[in-house]
């Protein structure tokens, strides 16, 4: 029988010291995983797996090295410690490289301990049985309904100890539509939750995306080039918001490339827009009690009523910048507004419902340009048709300022939660 994890981590820290480390930390994840894999015809696979990984980080005179191992076999532990020590020896000294000094928390326990496998299978069967009537033109592939039970334990040589367990359900669907010679590109959506989903159609807004996918079979480009409105869907925000968050994060602040580096306390967005970092939220199944350095997480506003309240700075960059740590783990929440999606659409003279954006990363000024995917043209308050070969471009700094509506409706993905957001001033054109 393997040693308790606390003893195992203590042994690693002792061996790291023997290997010449001036400080060390170790983090172990033990995962029990159950999945049902299916396509639009039937269930393809049902399986359970277990895994344990440990990440070891050694510090030697301001240098840092790390290694990861699976399991606890003594020879593999020794090899991992040796590899981490070698990496540290070859590293570059930096005063910011060190372990954390933080309070140890009581063990955290979140979510169910085990899946109801029969209920999960029944939900998948119901989903597949109803799919031909709900969405006859859809084709599913590589779709999953899962349950993950994960225990995370952390220890460092300064005496910091942390532990938490999270049990969560997850759903991922990948799909396209086909009607004779007409086809769409694949779209995908995924989400997680502590409790089983009431229906798989309700998981992470998948039902709406499926309906939009079928409607995308007949696409055409928008006419001409114009400056109009964009309604960014929650699913699109999962891809766009990291670019904005990146401009508020430690690396951009250290590089001096963030356009917001001197803007704390100033208005950088519409008063309708508020962004929180909420790793401790009770409805984020993929939140965290502590970060990779063992530092306890906390919820805090980043942008509140348009005003920049704080930056997203983790442990290492807090030391580099001489700033307080604010966000060792990121779980973003854009607060809902008071407008319904139908009302938002009705207020658009000419614009686009942007469900997916395909483009490169924005530049330091946050200019962006790319192709609207799985999106729809809006004119005179009505969704007219699916858009094809349509370009959208603008600037995220200005887009935040030009937000004029935020929806009441919100999609919770398990690690973030977003409403629909409407803004003006985006350039829209045929590709």
CSV table of C-alpha atoms in Angstrom, one decimal:
chain,number,residue,atom,x,y,z
A,1,UNK,CA,0.0,0.0,0.0
A,2,UNK,CA,1.3,3.5,-0.9
A,3,UNK,CA,2.1,6.0,1.8
A,4,UNK,CA,-0.4,8.7,2.6
A,5,UNK,CA,0.1,11.7,0.3
A,6,UNK,CA,1.2,14.0,3.1
A,7,UNK,CA,4.0,11.5,3.9
A,8,UNK,CA,4.8,11.1,0.3
A,9,UNK,CA,5.1,14.9,-0.3
A,10,UNK,CA,7.2,15.2,2.9
A,11,UNK,CA,9.5,12.5,1.5
A,12,UNK,CA,9.9,14.4,-1.8
A,13,UNK,CA,10.7,17.6,0.0
A,14,UNK,CA,13.3,15.8,2.2
A,15,UNK,CA,14.9,14.3,-0.9
A,16,UNK,CA,14.9,17.6,-2.7
A,17,UNK,CA,16.9,19.1,0.2
A,18,UNK,CA,19.3,16.2,-0.1
A,19,UNK,CA,19.7,17.0,-3.8
A,20,UNK,CA,20.8,20.5,-2.9
A,21,UNK,CA,17.6,22.5,-3.0
A,22,UNK,CA,17.4,25.6,-0.9
A,23,UNK,CA,13.6,25.4,-1.1
A,24,UNK,CA,11.1,23.0,-2.8
A,25,UNK,CA,7.4,22.4,-3.3
A,26,UNK,CA,5.3,19.5,-4.6
A,27,UNK,CA,1.8,19.2,-5.8
A,28,UNK,CA,-0.1,15.9,-6.4
A,29,UNK,CA,-3.3,15.3,-8.3
A,30,UNK,CA,-5.2,12.0,-7.9
A,31,UNK,CA,-7.9,11.7,-10.5
A,32,UNK,CA,-10.7,9.1,-10.8
A,33,UNK,CA,-12.5,9.5,-14.1
A,34,UNK,CA,-15.6,8.0,-15.7
A,35,UNK,CA,-16.7,8.7,-19.3
A,36,UNK,CA,-19.3,7.8,-21.8
A,37,UNK,CA,-18.2,8.6,-25.4
A,38,UNK,CA,-20.8,8.7,-28.2
A,39,UNK,CA,-21.7,10.0,-31.6
A,40,UNK,CA,-25.1,10.7,-33.2
A,41,UNK,CA,-25.8,7.0,-33.6
A,42,UNK,CA,-24.9,5.3,-30.4
A,43,UNK,CA,-22.6,5.0,-27.4
A,44,UNK,CA,-19.1,4.1,-28.5
A,45,UNK,CA,-17.2,3.7,-25.2
A,46,UNK,CA,-17.8,3.5,-21.5
A,47,UNK,CA,-14.7,3.4,-19.2
A,48,UNK,CA,-13.2,4.3,-15.9
A,49,UNK,CA,-9.6,5.3,-15.3
A,50,UNK,CA,-7.4,6.4,-12.4
A,51,UNK,CA,-4.3,8.5,-12.5
A,52,UNK,CA,-1.9,10.2,-10.1
A,53,UNK,CA,0.7,12.9,-11.1
A,54,UNK,CA,3.1,14.8,-9.0
A,55,UNK,CA,4.8,18.1,-10.0
A,56,UNK,CA,8.1,18.7,-8.2
A,57,UNK,CA,9.7,22.2,-8.2
A,58,UNK,CA,13.1,22.8,-6.8
A,59,UNK,CA,14.7,26.2,-6.0
A,60,UNK,CA,18.5,26.6,-5.7
A,61,UNK,CA,20.0,30.0,-5.0
A,62,UNK,CA,17.3,31.8,-7.1
A,63,UNK,CA,17.2,29.2,-9.8
A,64,UNK,CA,14.2,27.1,-10.5
A,65,UNK,CA,13.7,23.6,-12.0
A,66,UNK,CA,10.8,21.2,-12.2
A,67,UNK,CA,9.7,17.7,-13.2
A,68,UNK,CA,6.6,15.6,-13.2
A,69,UNK,CA,6.1,12.0,-12.4
A,70,UNK,CA,3.3,9.4,-12.5
A,71,UNK,CA,2.8,7.2,-9.5
A,72,UNK,CA,5.2,6.8,-6.6
A,73,UNK,CA,7.8,4.2,-7.5
A,74,UNK,CA,11.0,5.1,-5.7
A,75,UNK,CA,13.2,5.0,-8.7
A,76,UNK,CA,10.9,7.3,-10.7
A,77,UNK,CA,10.8,9.8,-7.7
A,78,UNK,CA,14.6,9.8,-7.6
A,79,UNK,CA,14.8,10.4,-11.4
A,80,UNK,CA,12.2,13.2,-11.2
A,81,UNK,CA,14.1,15.0,-8.4
A,82,UNK,CA,17.4,14.6,-10.2
A,83,UNK,CA,15.8,16.0,-13.4
A,84,UNK,CA,14.4,19.0,-11.4
A,85,UNK,CA,17.8,19.6,-9.7
A,86,UNK,CA,19.6,19.5,-13.1
A,87,UNK,CA,17.1,22.0,-14.6
A,88,UNK,CA,17.5,24.3,-11.6
A,89,UNK,CA,21.3,24.1,-11.9
A,90,UNK,CA,21.0,25.1,-15.6
A,91,UNK,CA,18.5,27.9,-14.9
A,92,UNK,CA,18.9,31.6,-14.6
A,93,UNK,CA,18.8,33.1,-11.1
A,94,UNK,CA,15.9,35.4,-10.4
A,95,UNK,CA,15.0,36.9,-7.0
A,96,UNK,CA,11.4,36.2,-7.8
A,97,UNK,CA,12.0,32.5,-7.7
A,98,UNK,CA,10.9,31.2,-4.3
A,99,UNK,CA,8.3,29.2,-2.5
A,100,UNK,CA,5.3,31.0,-0.9
A,101,UNK,CA,4.7,31.8,2.7
A,102,UNK,CA,0.9,31.7,3.1
A,103,UNK,CA,-1.7,30.3,5.6
A,104,UNK,CA,-2.6,26.6,5.4
A,105,UNK,CA,-6.4,26.2,4.9
A,106,UNK,CA,-8.7,23.5,6.3
A,107,UNK,CA,-9.2,20.7,3.6
A,108,UNK,CA,-11.7,21.7,1.0
A,109,UNK,CA,-14.4,19.4,-0.2
A,110,UNK,CA,-16.6,20.2,-3.2
A,111,UNK,CA,-19.1,18.3,-5.2
A,112,UNK,CA,-20.3,14.7,-5.2
A,113,UNK,CA,-18.0,11.8,-4.3
A,114,UNK,CA,-19.0,9.5,-7.1
A,115,UNK,CA,-21.0,9.5,-10.3
A,116,UNK,CA,-24.5,8.0,-10.7
A,117,UNK,CA,-23.4,5.9,-13.7
A,118,UNK,CA,-26.9,4.6,-14.5
A,119,UNK,CA,-28.4,8.1,-14.5
A,120,UNK,CA,-25.6,9.4,-16.7
A,121,UNK,CA,-26.1,6.6,-19.2
A,122,UNK,CA,-29.9,7.2,-19.1
A,123,UNK,CA,-29.3,10.9,-19.9
A,124,UNK,CA,-27.1,10.0,-22.9
A,125,UNK,CA,-29.7,7.6,-24.2
A,126,UNK,CA,-32.4,10.2,-23.9
A,127,UNK,CA,-30.2,12.8,-25.6
A,128,UNK,CA,-29.5,10.4,-28.6
A,129,UNK,CA,-33.1,9.2,-28.8
A,130,UNK,CA,-34.5,12.8,-29.0
A,131,UNK,CA,-31.8,14.2,-31.3
A,132,UNK,CA,-33.4,13.1,-34.7
A,133,UNK,CA,-36.6,14.9,-33.8
A,134,UNK,CA,-34.9,18.0,-32.3
A,135,UNK,CA,-32.1,18.4,-34.8
A,136,UNK,CA,-32.5,16.0,-37.7
A,137,UNK,CA,-29.7,17.4,-39.7
A,138,UNK,CA,-27.0,17.3,-37.0
A,139,UNK,CA,-24.1,14.8,-36.9
A,140,UNK,CA,-22.3,14.3,-33.6
A,141,UNK,CA,-18.8,13.0,-33.1
A,142,UNK,CA,-16.3,12.6,-30.2
A,143,UNK,CA,-18.9,13.7,-27.7
A,144,UNK,CA,-18.5,12.9,-24.0
A,145,UNK,CA,-20.4,12.9,-20.7
A,146,UNK,CA,-17.9,12.5,-17.8
A,147,UNK,CA,-17.4,12.6,-14.1
A,148,UNK,CA,-14.1,13.6,-12.6
A,149,UNK,CA,-13.2,13.2,-8.9
A,150,UNK,CA,-9.9,15.0,-8.3
A,151,UNK,CA,-7.9,15.3,-5.1
A,152,UNK,CA,-5.2,17.9,-5.0
A,153,UNK,CA,-2.5,18.1,-2.3
A,154,UNK,CA,0.3,20.6,-1.9
A,155,UNK,CA,3.3,21.0,0.3
A,156,UNK,CA,6.4,23.2,0.4
A,157,UNK,CA,9.5,23.3,2.6
A,158,UNK,CA,8.3,26.3,4.5
A,159,UNK,CA,5.5,24.2,6.1
A,160,UNK,CA,2.7,25.3,3.8
A,161,UNK,CA,0.1,22.4,3.3
A,162,UNK,CA,-3.1,22.5,1.3
A,163,UNK,CA,-5.7,20.0,0.2
A,164,UNK,CA,-8.9,20.0,-1.7
A,165,UNK,CA,-11.2,17.5,-3.5
A,166,UNK,CA,-13.6,18.3,-6.4
A,167,UNK,CA,-16.2,16.1,-8.0
A,168,UNK,CA,-17.7,17.4,-11.2
A,169,UNK,CA,-19.7,16.3,-14.2
A,170,UNK,CA,-18.6,17.4,-17.7
A,171,UNK,CA,-20.2,17.4,-21.1
A,172,UNK,CA,-18.6,18.1,-24.5
A,173,UNK,CA,-20.3,17.9,-27.8
A,174,UNK,CA,-18.8,18.3,-31.3
A,175,UNK,CA,-21.2,18.5,-34.2
A,176,UNK,CA,-21.9,19.7,-37.7
A,177,UNK,CA,-25.0,19.9,-39.9
A,178,UNK,CA,-25.5,18.1,-43.2
A,179,UNK,CA,-28.4,18.3,-45.7
A,180,UNK,CA,-27.6,16.7,-49.0
A,181,UNK,CA,-24.7,18.6,-50.6
A,182,UNK,CA,-24.9,21.3,-47.9
A,183,UNK,CA,-22.6,21.1,-44.9
A,184,UNK,CA,-21.4,23.3,-42.1
A,185,UNK,CA,-18.0,23.3,-40.3
A,186,UNK,CA,-17.8,21.6,-37.0
A,187,UNK,CA,-18.6,23.4,-33.8
A,188,UNK,CA,-17.9,22.3,-30.3
A,189,UNK,CA,-19.0,23.2,-26.8
A,190,UNK,CA,-18.2,22.0,-23.4
A,191,UNK,CA,-19.0,22.7,-19.7
A,192,UNK,CA,-18.9,21.3,-16.2
A,193,UNK,CA,-21.0,21.4,-13.1
A,194,UNK,CA,-21.1,19.9,-9.7
A,195,UNK,CA,-24.5,18.4,-10.1
A,196,UNK,CA,-25.7,16.3,-13.0
A,197,UNK,CA,-27.1,18.4,-15.8
A,198,UNK,CA,-30.9,18.4,-15.8
A,199,UNK,CA,-30.7,17.7,-19.6
A,200,UNK,CA,-27.7,17.5,-21.8
A,201,UNK,CA,-29.4,20.0,-24.1
A,202,UNK,CA,-29.1,22.5,-21.2
A,203,UNK,CA,-25.4,21.9,-20.6
A,204,UNK,CA,-23.3,25.0,-21.5
A,205,UNK,CA,-26.0,26.3,-24.0
A,206,UNK,CA,-25.5,23.4,-26.3
A,207,UNK,CA,-29.2,23.4,-27.5
A,208,UNK,CA,-28.9,26.9,-28.9
A,209,UNK,CA,-25.7,26.2,-30.7
A,210,UNK,CA,-27.2,23.1,-32.3
A,211,UNK,CA,-30.2,25.1,-33.6
A,212,UNK,CA,-27.8,27.7,-35.0
A,213,UNK,CA,-25.7,25.0,-36.6
A,214,UNK,CA,-28.6,23.7,-38.6
A,215,UNK,CA,-29.6,27.3,-39.5
A,216,UNK,CA,-26.0,27.8,-40.8
A,217,UNK,CA,-26.5,25.3,-43.7
A,218,UNK,CA,-27.5,28.2,-46.0
A,219,UNK,CA,-25.0,30.9,-45.6
A,220,UNK,CA,-24.2,34.0,-47.5
A,221,UNK,CA,-21.9,37.0,-47.0
A,222,UNK,CA,-23.1,40.3,-45.8
A,223,UNK,CA,-23.5,43.0,-48.4
A,224,UNK,CA,-20.7,45.6,-48.6
A,225,UNK,CA,-18.6,47.0,-45.8
A,226,UNK,CA,-20.1,48.9,-42.9
A,227,UNK,CA,-19.5,49.9,-39.3
A,228,UNK,CA,-22.2,48.3,-37.1
A,229,UNK,CA,-23.2,46.5,-33.9
A,230,UNK,CA,-21.9,43.2,-32.7
A,231,UNK,CA,-23.6,41.0,-30.2
A,232,UNK,CA,-21.0,38.7,-28.8
A,233,UNK,CA,-22.4,35.4,-27.5
A,234,UNK,CA,-21.2,33.8,-24.3
A,235,UNK,CA,-19.4,31.1,-26.3
A,236,UNK,CA,-17.6,33.7,-28.3
A,237,UNK,CA,-16.5,35.5,-25.2
A,238,UNK,CA,-14.7,32.3,-24.0
A,239,UNK,CA,-12.3,32.9,-26.9
A,240,UNK,CA,-12.2,36.7,-26.8
A,241,UNK,CA,-12.0,37.6,-23.2
A,242,UNK,CA,-8.6,35.9,-22.5
A,243,UNK,CA,-7.1,38.6,-24.9
A,244,UNK,CA,-8.5,41.3,-22.7
A,245,UNK,CA,-7.5,39.5,-19.5
A,246,UNK,CA,-4.0,39.1,-20.9
A,247,UNK,CA,-3.7,42.8,-21.2
A,248,UNK,CA,-4.5,43.0,-17.4
A,249,UNK,CA,-2.1,40.3,-16.4
A,250,UNK,CA,1.4,40.1,-14.9
A,251,UNK,CA,3.4,39.3,-18.1
A,252,UNK,CA,1.9,42.3,-20.0
A,253,UNK,CA,2.5,44.6,-17.0
A,254,UNK,CA,6.1,43.4,-16.6
A,255,UNK,CA,6.7,43.9,-20.3
A,256,UNK,CA,5.1,47.4,-20.2
A,257,UNK,CA,3.0,46.4,-23.2
A,258,UNK,CA,-0.4,46.7,-21.5
A,259,UNK,CA,-2.5,49.7,-22.5
A,260,UNK,CA,-4.0,49.5,-19.0
A,261,UNK,CA,-0.8,49.6,-17.0
A,262,UNK,CA,-1.5,53.1,-15.6
A,263,UNK,CA,-5.3,52.9,-15.6
A,264,UNK,CA,-6.2,51.4,-12.2
A,265,UNK,CA,-9.0,53.4,-10.7
A,266,UNK,CA,-10.0,54.8,-14.2
A,267,UNK,CA,-12.9,53.9,-16.4
A,268,UNK,CA,-11.8,51.6,-19.1
A,269,UNK,CA,-15.2,50.1,-20.1
A,270,UNK,CA,-18.9,50.9,-20.3
A,271,UNK,CA,-20.6,51.3,-16.9
A,272,UNK,CA,-22.6,48.2,-17.9
A,273,UNK,CA,-19.6,46.0,-17.9
A,274,UNK,CA,-18.2,44.3,-14.8
A,275,UNK,CA,-15.7,41.5,-14.7
A,276,UNK,CA,-14.8,39.4,-11.6
A,277,UNK,CA,-12.2,36.8,-11.0
A,278,UNK,CA,-14.1,34.2,-8.9
A,279,UNK,CA,-12.2,30.9,-8.3
A,280,UNK,CA,-14.1,30.4,-5.1
A,281,UNK,CA,-17.6,30.7,-6.6
A,282,UNK,CA,-19.9,27.9,-5.5
A,283,UNK,CA,-21.1,27.5,-9.1
A,284,UNK,CA,-17.7,27.1,-10.7
A,285,UNK,CA,-17.0,23.4,-10.6
A,286,UNK,CA,-13.5,24.1,-11.9
A,287,UNK,CA,-12.6,26.7,-9.4
A,288,UNK,CA,-9.8,26.2,-6.9
A,289,UNK,CA,-9.1,26.8,-3.2
A,290,UNK,CA,-5.4,27.5,-3.8
A,291,UNK,CA,-3.0,28.0,-6.7
A,292,UNK,CA,0.1,26.1,-7.9
A,293,UNK,CA,2.2,27.8,-5.2
A,294,UNK,CA,-0.2,26.8,-2.5
A,295,UNK,CA,-1.4,30.4,-2.1
A,296,UNK,CA,-5.2,30.6,-1.1
A,297,UNK,CA,-7.3,32.0,-3.9
A,298,UNK,CA,-9.8,34.8,-3.4
A,299,UNK,CA,-12.7,36.4,-5.4
A,300,UNK,CA,-12.3,40.0,-6.4
A,301,UNK,CA,-13.6,42.5,-8.9
A,302,UNK,CA,-11.3,43.3,-11.8
A,303,UNK,CA,-13.5,45.7,-13.7
A,304,UNK,CA,-16.5,47.1,-11.8
A,305,UNK,CA,-19.1,49.3,-13.5
A,306,UNK,CA,-16.5,50.0,-16.1
A,307,UNK,CA,-13.8,51.0,-13.7
A,308,UNK,CA,-10.5,49.1,-13.5
A,309,UNK,CA,-10.2,47.9,-9.9
A,310,UNK,CA,-7.3,45.5,-10.1
A,311,UNK,CA,-5.0,43.4,-12.2
A,312,UNK,CA,-4.7,39.7,-12.7
A,313,UNK,CA,-1.3,39.0,-11.0
A,314,UNK,CA,-0.1,35.6,-9.9
A,315,UNK,CA,2.5,34.7,-7.3
A,316,UNK,CA,5.7,34.9,-9.4
A,317,UNK,CA,4.7,38.2,-11.2
A,318,UNK,CA,3.6,39.7,-7.9
A,319,UNK,CA,7.2,39.3,-6.8
A,320,UNK,CA,8.6,40.6,-10.1
A,321,UNK,CA,6.4,43.6,-10.0
A,322,UNK,CA,6.4,44.3,-6.3
A,323,UNK,CA,2.6,44.1,-6.3
A,324,UNK,CA,0.1,42.2,-4.2
A,325,UNK,CA,-1.0,38.8,-5.7
A,326,UNK,CA,-4.6,38.9,-6.9
A,327,UNK,CA,-5.2,36.0,-9.2
A,328,UNK,CA,-3.1,32.8,-9.0
A,329,UNK,CA,-6.1,31.0,-10.6
A,330,UNK,CA,-8.4,32.6,-13.2
A,331,UNK,CA,-12.2,31.9,-13.2
A,332,UNK,CA,-13.8,34.8,-15.0
A,333,UNK,CA,-17.4,36.0,-14.6
A,334,UNK,CA,-19.0,38.9,-16.5
A,335,UNK,CA,-21.9,40.0,-14.4
A,336,UNK,CA,-25.3,39.8,-16.1
A,337,UNK,CA,-27.2,42.9,-17.2
A,338,UNK,CA,-30.9,43.7,-17.5
A,339,UNK,CA,-31.6,43.3,-21.2
A,340,UNK,CA,-33.0,40.1,-22.8
A,341,UNK,CA,-31.2,38.7,-25.9
A,342,UNK,CA,-34.3,39.2,-28.0
A,343,UNK,CA,-34.4,42.9,-27.0
A,344,UNK,CA,-30.7,43.2,-27.8
A,345,UNK,CA,-31.3,41.9,-31.3
A,346,UNK,CA,-34.3,44.1,-31.8
A,347,UNK,CA,-32.2,47.1,-31.1
A,348,UNK,CA,-29.7,46.4,-33.9
A,349,UNK,CA,-30.0,48.5,-37.0
A,350,UNK,CA,-27.3,46.6,-38.8
A,351,UNK,CA,-24.8,44.2,-37.3
A,352,UNK,CA,-23.8,40.6,-36.5
A,353,UNK,CA,-24.5,38.0,-33.9
A,354,UNK,CA,-20.9,36.7,-33.3
A,355,UNK,CA,-20.8,33.2,-32.1
A,356,UNK,CA,-17.2,32.3,-32.9
A,357,UNK,CA,-14.2,34.4,-34.0
A,358,UNK,CA,-11.3,33.0,-36.0
A,359,UNK,CA,-8.3,35.3,-36.0
A,360,UNK,CA,-4.9,35.9,-34.7
A,361,UNK,CA,-4.1,37.3,-31.3
A,362,UNK,CA,-4.6,41.1,-31.0
A,363,UNK,CA,-1.6,43.4,-30.9
A,364,UNK,CA,-0.5,45.3,-27.8
A,365,UNK,CA,-3.0,48.0,-28.7
A,366,UNK,CA,-5.7,45.3,-28.7
A,367,UNK,CA,-6.6,45.8,-32.4
A,368,UNK,CA,-8.3,42.6,-33.8
A,369,UNK,CA,-9.3,41.3,-37.1
A,370,UNK,CA,-10.7,37.9,-38.1
A,371,UNK,CA,-13.5,35.8,-39.6
A,372,UNK,CA,-16.9,35.4,-38.1
A,373,UNK,CA,-17.8,31.7,-37.8
A,374,UNK,CA,-21.2,30.2,-36.9
A,375,UNK,CA,-22.5,33.8,-36.9
A,376,UNK,CA,-25.6,35.6,-38.2
A,377,UNK,CA,-26.3,38.9,-40.0
A,378,UNK,CA,-28.8,41.2,-38.3
A,379,UNK,CA,-30.7,44.0,-40.0
A,380,UNK,CA,-33.5,46.2,-38.7
A,381,UNK,CA,-33.8,44.2,-35.5
A,382,UNK,CA,-34.1,40.8,-37.1
A,383,UNK,CA,-31.7,37.9,-37.7
A,384,UNK,CA,-31.7,37.7,-41.5
A,385,UNK,CA,-29.3,34.9,-42.4
A,386,UNK,CA,-26.2,32.9,-41.5
A,387,UNK,CA,-23.1,34.8,-42.5
A,388,UNK,CA,-20.3,33.4,-44.6
A,389,UNK,CA,-16.9,34.8,-45.5
A,390,UNK,CA,-17.5,37.7,-43.2
A,391,UNK,CA,-14.7,39.7,-41.6
A,392,UNK,CA,-15.0,41.6,-38.3
A,393,UNK,CA,-12.4,44.1,-37.1
A,394,UNK,CA,-12.0,46.7,-34.4
A,395,UNK,CA,-10.2,47.4,-31.1
A,396,UNK,CA,-11.0,45.8,-27.8
A,397,UNK,CA,-10.2,48.9,-25.8
A,398,UNK,CA,-12.9,50.8,-27.8
A,399,UNK,CA,-15.3,47.9,-27.9
A,400,UNK,CA,-15.4,47.8,-24.1
A,401,UNK,CA,-16.2,51.5,-24.0
A,402,UNK,CA,-18.9,51.0,-26.6
A,403,UNK,CA,-20.9,48.3,-24.9
A,404,UNK,CA,-24.5,49.4,-24.8
A,405,UNK,CA,-26.3,46.2,-23.5
A,406,UNK,CA,-25.5,43.2,-21.4
A,407,UNK,CA,-28.0,40.3,-21.3
A,408,UNK,CA,-29.9,38.8,-18.4
A,409,UNK,CA,-29.2,35.4,-19.9
A,410,UNK,CA,-25.9,33.8,-18.8
A,411,UNK,CA,-24.1,30.6,-19.8
A,412,UNK,CA,-22.1,28.9,-17.0
A,413,UNK,CA,-19.3,26.8,-18.5
A,414,UNK,CA,-18.0,25.6,-15.1
A,415,UNK,CA,-14.8,27.5,-15.2
A,416,UNK,CA,-16.3,30.9,-16.4
A,417,UNK,CA,-19.7,32.4,-16.9
A,418,UNK,CA,-20.7,35.0,-19.5
A,419,UNK,CA,-23.8,36.8,-20.8
A,420,UNK,CA,-24.3,38.2,-24.3
A,421,UNK,CA,-22.7,41.6,-24.8
A,422,UNK,CA,-23.7,44.1,-27.4
A,423,UNK,CA,-21.4,46.9,-28.6
A,424,UNK,CA,-21.2,49.3,-31.5
A,425,UNK,CA,-18.4,50.5,-33.8
A,426,UNK,CA,-17.2,47.2,-35.3
A,427,UNK,CA,-16.2,47.0,-38.9
A,428,UNK,CA,-18.0,44.2,-40.8
A,429,UNK,CA,-17.4,43.3,-44.4
A,430,UNK,CA,-17.3,40.4,-46.9
A,431,UNK,CA,-14.0,38.6,-46.9
